[in-house]
Coordinates of N, CA and C in Angstrom, one line a residue:
F9 N -40.5 3.5 121.8 CA -41.3 3.2 122.9 C -41.0 4.0 124.1
G10 N -40.2 5.1 124.0 CA -39.9 5.9 125.1 C -38.9 5.1 126.1
T11 N -39.0 5.5 127.4 CA -38.1 4.9 128.3 C -38.7 3.7 129.1
D12 N -40.0 3.5 128.9 CA -40.8 2.4 129.6 C -40.8 1.2 128.7
V13 N -39.9 0.3 128.9 CA -40.0 -1.0 128.1 C -40.2 -2.0 129.2
S14 N -41.4 -2.3 129.5 CA -41.8 -3.3 130.5 C -41.5 -4.7 129.9
A15 N -41.0 -5.5 130.8 CA -40.8 -6.9 130.4 C -42.1 -7.6 130.1
Q16 N -43.2 -7.1 130.5 CA -44.5 -7.7 130.3 C -45.1 -7.2 128.9
R17 N -44.6 -6.2 128.3 CA -45.2 -5.6 127.1 C -44.8 -6.6 125.9
T18 N -45.8 -6.9 125.1 CA -45.5 -7.7 123.9 C -45.4 -6.8 122.7
V19 N -44.5 -7.2 121.7 CA -44.3 -6.5 120.5 C -44.4 -7.4 119.3
T20 N -45.0 -6.9 118.2 CA -45.1 -7.7 117.0 C -44.3 -6.9 116.0
W21 N -43.4 -7.6 115.3 CA -42.5 -7.0 114.3 C -42.9 -7.3 112.9
T22 N -42.8 -6.4 112.0 CA -43.1 -6.6 110.6 C -42.0 -5.9 109.7
S23 N -41.9 -6.5 108.5 CA -41.0 -6.0 107.5 C -41.8 -5.5 106.3
S24 N -41.5 -4.3 105.8 CA -42.3 -3.8 104.7 C -42.1 -4.7 103.4
D25 N -41.0 -5.4 103.3 CA -40.7 -6.3 102.2 C -40.1 -7.6 102.7
P26 N -40.9 -8.6 103.1 CA -40.3 -9.8 103.7 C -39.6 -10.7 102.6
T27 N -39.6 -10.3 101.3 CA -38.8 -11.0 100.3 C -37.4 -10.4 100.3
T28 N -37.2 -9.3 101.0 CA -35.8 -8.7 101.1 C -35.2 -8.9 102.5
V29 N -36.0 -8.6 103.5 CA -35.5 -8.7 104.9 C -36.6 -9.5 105.7
T30 N -36.1 -10.6 106.4 CA -37.0 -11.4 107.2 C -36.7 -11.1 108.7
I31 N -37.6 -11.4 109.5 CA -37.5 -11.2 111.0 C -37.6 -12.6 111.6
S32 N -36.6 -12.9 112.5 CA -36.4 -14.2 113.0 C -37.7 -14.7 113.7
S33 N -38.3 -13.8 114.5 CA -39.5 -14.2 115.3 C -40.4 -12.9 115.3
P34 N -41.4 -12.9 114.4 CA -42.2 -11.7 114.3 C -43.1 -11.4 115.5
G35 N -43.4 -12.4 116.3 CA -44.2 -12.2 117.5 C -45.6 -12.5 117.3
P36 N -46.3 -12.1 118.4 CA -45.9 -11.3 119.5 C -44.9 -11.9 120.4
L37 N -44.0 -11.1 120.8 CA -42.9 -11.5 121.7 C -42.8 -10.5 122.9
L38 N -42.2 -10.9 124.0 CA -42.0 -9.9 125.1 C -41.0 -8.9 124.5
A39 N -41.1 -7.7 125.0 CA -40.3 -6.6 124.4 C -38.8 -6.8 124.7
T40 N -38.5 -7.6 125.6 CA -37.1 -7.8 125.9 C -36.5 -9.0 125.1
T41 N -37.3 -9.6 124.3 CA -36.8 -10.7 123.5 C -36.0 -10.2 122.3
P42 N -34.7 -10.7 122.1 CA -34.0 -10.2 120.9 C -34.5 -10.9 119.6
I43 N -34.4 -10.1 118.5 CA -34.8 -10.6 117.2 C -33.5 -10.5 116.3
T44 N -33.6 -11.2 115.2 CA -32.5 -11.1 114.2 C -33.2 -10.7 112.8
L45 N -32.6 -9.7 112.2 CA -33.1 -9.3 110.8 C -32.1 -10.0 109.9
T46 N -32.6 -10.6 108.8 CA -31.8 -11.2 107.8 C -32.1 -10.7 106.4
A47 N -31.1 -10.2 105.7 CA -31.3 -9.8 104.3 C -31.2 -11.0 103.5
I48 N -32.2 -11.3 102.7 CA -32.2 -12.5 101.9 C -32.1 -12.2 100.4
S49 N -32.3 -10.9 100.1 CA -32.2 -10.5 98.7 C -32.0 -9.0 98.6
N50 N -31.8 -8.5 97.5 CA -31.8 -7.0 97.3 C -33.0 -6.5 96.4
N51 N -34.1 -7.2 96.6 CA -35.3 -6.8 95.8 C -35.7 -5.3 96.1
S52 N -35.5 -4.9 97.3 CA -35.8 -3.5 97.6 C -34.5 -2.9 98.2
L53 N -34.2 -1.6 97.9 CA -33.0 -1.0 98.4 C -33.2 -0.5 99.9
T54 N -34.5 -0.2 100.2 CA -34.8 0.1 101.6 C -36.0 -0.7 102.1
V55 N -35.9 -1.0 103.4 CA -37.0 -1.8 104.0 C -37.3 -1.1 105.3
T56 N -38.6 -1.0 105.6 CA -39.1 -0.4 106.9 C -39.4 -1.5 107.8
I57 N -38.8 -1.5 109.0 CA -39.1 -2.5 110.1 C -40.0 -1.7 111.1
T58 N -41.1 -2.4 111.4 CA -42.1 -1.8 112.3 C -42.3 -2.7 113.5
A59 N -42.3 -2.0 114.6 CA -42.6 -2.7 115.9 C -43.9 -2.1 116.4
T60 N -44.9 -3.0 116.8 CA -46.1 -2.5 117.3 C -46.3 -3.2 118.7
S61 N -46.5 -2.4 119.7 CA -46.6 -3.0 121.0 C -48.1 -3.3 121.3
S62 N -48.3 -4.1 122.4 CA -49.6 -4.6 122.7 C -50.5 -3.4 123.1
D63 N -49.9 -2.2 123.5 CA -50.8 -1.1 123.8 C -51.0 -0.2 122.6
G64 N -50.6 -0.6 121.4 CA -50.8 0.1 120.2 C -49.7 1.1 119.8
T65 N -48.7 1.2 120.6 CA -47.6 2.1 120.3 C -46.8 1.5 119.1
V66 N -46.4 2.4 118.1 CA -45.7 1.9 116.9 C -44.4 2.7 116.8
G67 N -43.3 1.9 116.5 CA -42.0 2.5 116.2 C -41.5 1.9 114.9
Q68 N -40.8 2.7 114.1 CA -40.3 2.3 112.8 C -38.9 2.7 112.6
T69 N -38.2 1.9 111.8 CA -36.9 2.3 111.3 C -36.7 1.9 109.9
V70 N -36.0 2.6 109.1 CA -35.7 2.2 107.7 C -34.3 1.8 107.6
I71 N -34.1 0.6 107.0 CA -32.7 0.1 106.8 C -32.4 0.0 105.3
T72 N -31.2 0.2 105.0 CA -30.7 0.1 103.6 C -30.1 -1.2 103.3
V73 N -30.5 -1.8 102.2 CA -30.0 -3.2 101.9 C -29.0 -3.0 100.7
L74 N -27.8 -3.3 100.9 CA -26.8 -3.2 99.9 C -26.5 -4.5 99.2
P75 N -26.2 -4.5 97.9 CA -26.0 -5.7 97.2 C -24.7 -6.4 97.6

């Protein structure tokens, strides 16, 4: 999201495999609200977490899930 993380911007979080990694509060949430990712299985070795802001900006990260 660059350096502009406005407290008024909302973000929606998604997991590419919610059977492997869940998101505590997918949103939409204010950008400053913390979330927790929880690995609940190892169905997938990697999961992409995507954040989409209210203005359409998208950011992604890939995490590795170890058994």
